Structures are given as structure tokens and as C-alpha cells.
Amino acid sequence: MDQNSLKQLVADAALKYVPEGEIIGVGTGSTANFFIDGLAGMRDRIKGAVASSEASAARLLAHGIPLFDLNDVESLPVYVDGADEVDAGFAMIKGGGAALTREKIVAAVARKFVCIADGSKKVAVLGKFPLPVEVIPLARAQVSRALAALGGRPVWREGVLTDNGNIILDVHDLAIAEPVRLEAEINQIVGVVTNGLFARRPADILLLGTAGGVLTFERN
Ligand code: 5RP
């Protein structure tokens, strides 16, 4: 089975976590896109969605799924999104699609985070996938020096601006033994908007697509 088929498999499996009559949080990326397409089949049974990016908002709207502003929603029963890496504690690296800040904000409002990923995303130690960091453009050089001081090798994702008008630095060569600590430490650097470590608020449920089917893991 190819990677896209595995993404489709987990996206379909996530539909059963969508409660009827509610507003749900929807992530960004190719796996989330499969989920959005599946959600279209049950659009009359949900109230609507909060999107974590302009791209996902456009896809939801194209399917006729009502969009809500997060400011008008107090809490979401569930947030469904992909990941670039996920470890045994359900901490993740996200932001390959540059949507990490809005993803983190929407996830913070959700009571349950369902991570949907193909099996290649499961790792023992986070950091092989370069860690995306959203940065205010003016602070690019200064933040790069601070990230290098932490032992990483930041590379500017040139030509990419986030939905918030900021830039992305991808930090290579990190072996992230303590994701909760590093997430907080990077967020303390002046000029950083947020980083792609989702460790303080990890996933609650992990649906992993494998050749043998969907594996479901729940965080204790
Ligand atoms: C976007 C993300 C995505 O969830 C992550 O990059 C995974 O993407 P894909 O489902 O395309 O593999 O964090 O910012």
C-alpha cells in the first residue's frame, strides 16, 4: 500500500470520532485533506468546522461545510490533524505545511486531539524531521543564532510565508530527548511565534496507517 492509501485509511478511520451536531477542529496537510473529503459525506450531520489554515478553510467551504471562527467557539469536542513525526508519548513534530501556529491554537481549544498518520511518521526520538519554527520576519537572523546556540541548524524556508505573514525556520540536526522542555525553551526566544513541537499538548488518540490496517493507540 502506498503512503497516500495509508493516509486515506486513517483519515476514514477518524470519521468515527466526529460527534454529530457539533463543531469540530480540522487540521492541515495531505492527510487532513483526505479527512476533509471524508467529512463532506457527513456534512449534514455536523454543525461545522474550525480550520487551522486558509487552505483547509477553502477545502471545507468547497465541500459546503460551514466554517466557524475560533473566537466564537468556547470548546471543540475533537481536533483531527496529521503529523510529521510522533513519538511513543504522542508528542509530535508538526508544521511541514507551515500551519503550526494555528494548528496549535485550535488544538489547545479541543478536548480530544486525534492524530492521523501513516506508519512512517512513528519514531523513537523526535527530530529527524527538521523542526519548523514560525518567526516574525524582522527576527530571522537573531532567532537563527539562538536556535544554533541550542544545537540545531536552522534553515530559512525561503519563499514561504505563513497564513499569519511570518517566516519558517526549519531546525535540522536535533535529537529531541525532552520535547516538553525544548518546546518551552524555543518559545522563550524573542521573535519566535511558536514552534512545531506539540509536546505540552500531545495527541490523545493516534491512528496509524499500516499495511495491516489502522492501529489505534490511546494516551493514558
Ligand atoms: C501542517 C502539518 C501537517 O499535519 C503535517 O505536515 C503532516 O502533513 P501530511 O499529512 O501532508 O503528511 O503539521 O502544518
Coordinates of C-alpha atoms and ligand atoms in Angstrom, one line a residue:
M1 CA 0.0 0.0 0.0
D2 CA 1.4 3.4 -0.9
Q3 CA 1.7 6.3 1.5
N4 CA -1.4 8.1 0.2
S5 CA -3.5 4.9 0.6
L6 CA -2.4 4.7 4.2
K7 CA -3.3 8.4 4.7
Q8 CA -6.7 7.8 3.2
L9 CA -7.2 4.8 5.5
V10 CA -6.5 6.7 8.8
A11 CA -8.5 9.7 7.6
D12 CA -11.5 7.5 7.0
A13 CA -11.0 5.8 10.4
A14 CA -11.0 9.2 12.1
L15 CA -14.6 9.9 10.9
K16 CA -15.9 7.8 13.7
Y17 CA -14.5 10.3 16.3
V18 CA -16.7 13.1 14.8
P19 CA -19.7 13.7 17.1
E20 CA -23.0 14.5 15.4
G21 CA -24.4 18.1 15.7
E22 CA -21.1 19.6 16.8
I23 CA -18.4 22.0 15.5
I24 CA -15.1 20.2 15.1
G25 CA -11.5 21.3 14.6
V26 CA -9.8 20.4 11.4
G27 CA -6.1 20.3 10.6
T28 CA -3.9 20.9 7.6
G29 CA -1.9 18.8 5.2
S30 CA -2.4 15.9 2.8
T31 CA -3.8 13.5 5.5
A32 CA -6.1 16.2 6.8
N33 CA -7.3 16.8 3.2
F34 CA -8.4 13.2 3.0
F35 CA -10.2 13.7 6.3
I36 CA -11.9 16.8 5.0
D37 CA -13.0 15.0 1.9
G38 CA -14.5 12.2 4.1
L39 CA -16.2 14.7 6.3
A40 CA -18.1 16.0 3.2
G41 CA -20.0 12.8 3.3
M42 CA -21.4 13.6 6.7
R43 CA -21.7 17.4 6.4
D44 CA -25.4 17.4 7.2
R45 CA -24.7 15.6 10.5
I46 CA -22.2 18.2 11.9
K47 CA -22.7 21.9 12.7
G48 CA -19.5 22.9 11.1
A49 CA -15.7 23.2 11.5
V50 CA -12.9 25.5 12.6
A51 CA -10.0 25.3 10.2
S52 CA -6.3 25.5 11.2
S53 CA -5.3 27.2 7.8
E54 CA -6.6 29.1 4.9
A55 CA -6.1 26.1 2.7
S56 CA -8.2 23.8 4.9
A57 CA -10.8 26.5 5.2
A58 CA -11.1 26.7 1.4
R59 CA -11.4 23.0 1.1
L60 CA -14.1 22.8 3.8
L61 CA -16.0 25.6 2.1
A62 CA -15.7 23.9 -1.3
H63 CA -17.5 20.9 0.3
G64 CA -20.2 23.1 1.7
I65 CA -19.1 22.6 5.3
P66 CA -19.9 25.7 7.4
L67 CA -16.9 27.5 8.8
F68 CA -16.7 29.0 12.3
D69 CA -14.2 31.5 13.7
L70 CA -12.4 30.1 16.7
N71 CA -13.2 33.2 18.7
D72 CA -16.9 32.3 18.5
V73 CA -16.3 28.8 19.9
E74 CA -15.6 28.1 23.6
S75 CA -14.5 24.5 23.2
L76 CA -14.3 21.8 20.5
P77 CA -15.0 18.2 21.2
V78 CA -12.3 17.0 18.8
Y79 CA -9.5 18.2 16.6
V80 CA -8.2 15.9 13.8
D81 CA -4.9 16.5 12.2
G82 CA -1.8 14.9 10.8
A83 CA 1.8 15.0 12.0
D84 CA 5.3 14.9 10.6
E85 CA 6.6 12.8 13.4
V86 CA 5.0 11.2 16.5
D87 CA 6.8 9.5 19.4
A88 CA 5.7 6.9 22.0
G89 CA 4.3 9.6 24.3
F90 CA 2.2 11.0 21.5
A91 CA 4.4 14.2 21.3
M92 CA 4.6 15.4 17.7
I93 CA 6.5 17.5 15.3
K94 CA 4.1 19.4 13.1
G95 CA 4.4 22.3 10.7
G96 CA 5.6 20.7 7.5
G97 CA 2.8 22.6 5.9
A98 CA 3.7 25.8 7.8
A99 CA 0.4 25.9 9.6
L100 CA 1.8 25.0 13.1
T101 CA 0.7 28.1 15.0
R102 CA -3.0 28.0 14.0
E103 CA -2.9 24.2 14.5
K104 CA -1.5 24.6 18.0
I105 CA -4.2 27.3 18.8
V106 CA -7.1 25.2 17.5
A107 CA -5.7 22.0 19.3
A108 CA -5.5 24.0 22.6
V109 CA -9.3 24.5 22.5
A110 CA -10.0 20.9 21.7
R111 CA -10.9 18.3 24.3
K112 CA -9.6 15.5 22.2
F113 CA -6.7 15.5 19.7
V114 CA -6.9 12.7 17.1
C115 CA -3.7 12.4 15.2
I116 CA -3.9 10.6 11.9
A117 CA -0.6 9.5 10.3
D118 CA 0.8 6.9 8.1
G119 CA 3.1 4.4 9.8
S120 CA 6.3 6.1 8.6
K121 CA 5.6 9.0 11.0
K122 CA 6.1 7.0 14.2
V123 CA 9.6 7.5 15.6
A124 CA 11.5 6.6 18.7
V125 CA 13.1 10.0 19.1
L126 CA 11.7 13.2 17.5
G127 CA 14.0 15.4 15.4
K128 CA 14.9 13.6 12.2
F129 CA 12.2 15.7 10.5
P130 CA 13.5 19.3 10.8
L131 CA 11.6 21.2 13.5
P132 CA 9.6 24.1 12.0
V133 CA 9.6 27.3 13.9
E134 CA 7.4 30.3 13.0
V135 CA 9.3 33.5 13.3
I136 CA 8.5 37.3 12.9
P137 CA 10.4 38.2 9.7
L138 CA 12.4 41.0 11.4
A139 CA 13.8 38.5 13.9
R140 CA 15.0 35.9 11.4
A141 CA 18.8 36.3 12.0
Q142 CA 18.6 36.8 15.7
V143 CA 16.3 33.7 16.2
S144 CA 18.6 31.7 13.9
R145 CA 21.6 32.4 16.1
A146 CA 19.6 31.5 19.2
L147 CA 18.5 28.2 17.7
A148 CA 22.1 27.4 16.6
A149 CA 23.1 28.0 20.3
L150 CA 20.6 25.3 21.3
G151 CA 22.5 22.8 19.0
G152 CA 20.3 23.0 15.9
R153 CA 21.0 24.0 12.3
P154 CA 18.2 26.4 11.3
V155 CA 17.4 26.7 7.6
W156 CA 15.1 29.5 6.3
R157 CA 12.2 28.1 4.3
E158 CA 12.6 30.7 1.6
G159 CA 9.6 31.8 -0.4
V160 CA 7.2 30.6 2.3
L161 CA 5.0 32.9 4.4
T162 CA 2.6 31.5 6.9
D163 CA -1.1 32.4 7.0
N164 CA 0.0 34.9 9.7
G165 CA 2.5 36.6 7.5
N166 CA 5.6 35.2 9.2
I167 CA 8.5 33.1 8.0
I168 CA 9.5 29.5 8.9
L169 CA 12.9 28.3 10.1
D170 CA 13.4 24.5 9.8
V171 CA 15.8 23.3 12.5
H172 CA 17.9 20.3 11.4
D173 CA 20.1 18.0 13.5
L174 CA 18.1 18.0 16.7
A175 CA 17.7 14.7 18.6
I176 CA 14.8 15.7 20.9
A177 CA 15.1 13.8 24.1
E178 CA 13.0 16.2 26.1
P179 CA 10.3 17.6 23.9
V180 CA 8.3 19.3 26.6
R181 CA 11.4 21.2 27.8
L182 CA 12.6 22.1 24.3
E183 CA 9.1 23.3 23.2
A184 CA 9.1 25.8 26.1
E185 CA 12.7 26.8 25.6
I186 CA 12.3 27.6 21.9
N187 CA 9.1 29.5 22.6
Q188 CA 11.0 31.8 25.0
I189 CA 13.2 33.1 22.2
V190 CA 12.1 36.7 21.4
G191 CA 10.8 36.8 17.9
V192 CA 9.5 33.2 17.9
V193 CA 5.8 32.9 17.4
T194 CA 5.7 29.2 18.1
N195 CA 7.5 26.0 17.3
G196 CA 6.2 22.8 15.8
L197 CA 6.7 20.7 18.9
F198 CA 3.3 19.5 20.2
A199 CA 4.5 18.0 23.5
R200 CA 2.8 20.0 26.2
R201 CA -0.4 19.3 24.4
P202 CA 0.2 15.9 22.7
A203 CA -2.3 13.8 20.8
D204 CA -4.9 11.9 22.8
I205 CA -5.6 9.3 20.2
L206 CA -3.2 8.1 17.5
L207 CA -4.5 6.4 14.4
L208 CA -1.6 4.9 12.5
G209 CA -2.0 3.6 9.0
T210 CA -0.1 0.4 8.3
A211 CA -0.2 -2.3 5.6
G212 CA -2.0 -4.5 8.1
G213 CA -4.7 -1.8 8.7
V214 CA -5.3 1.0 11.1
L215 CA -3.6 0.7 14.5
T216 CA -5.4 2.7 17.3
F217 CA -3.4 3.9 20.3
E218 CA -4.9 5.9 23.3
R219 CA -2.8 8.0 25.6
N220 CA -3.3 7.1 29.3
Ligands
5RP1 C1 0.9 21.1 8.5 C2 1.1 19.9 9.4 C3 0.8 18.6 8.9 O1 -0.1 17.9 9.8 C4 2.0 17.7 8.7 O2 2.9 18.4 7.9 C5 1.7 16.4 8.1 O3 1.3 16.6 6.7 P1 0.9 15.4 5.8 O4 -0.4 14.9 6.3 O5 0.8 16.1 4.4 O6 1.9 14.3 5.8 O7 1.6 20.0 10.5 O8 1.5 22.2 9.1

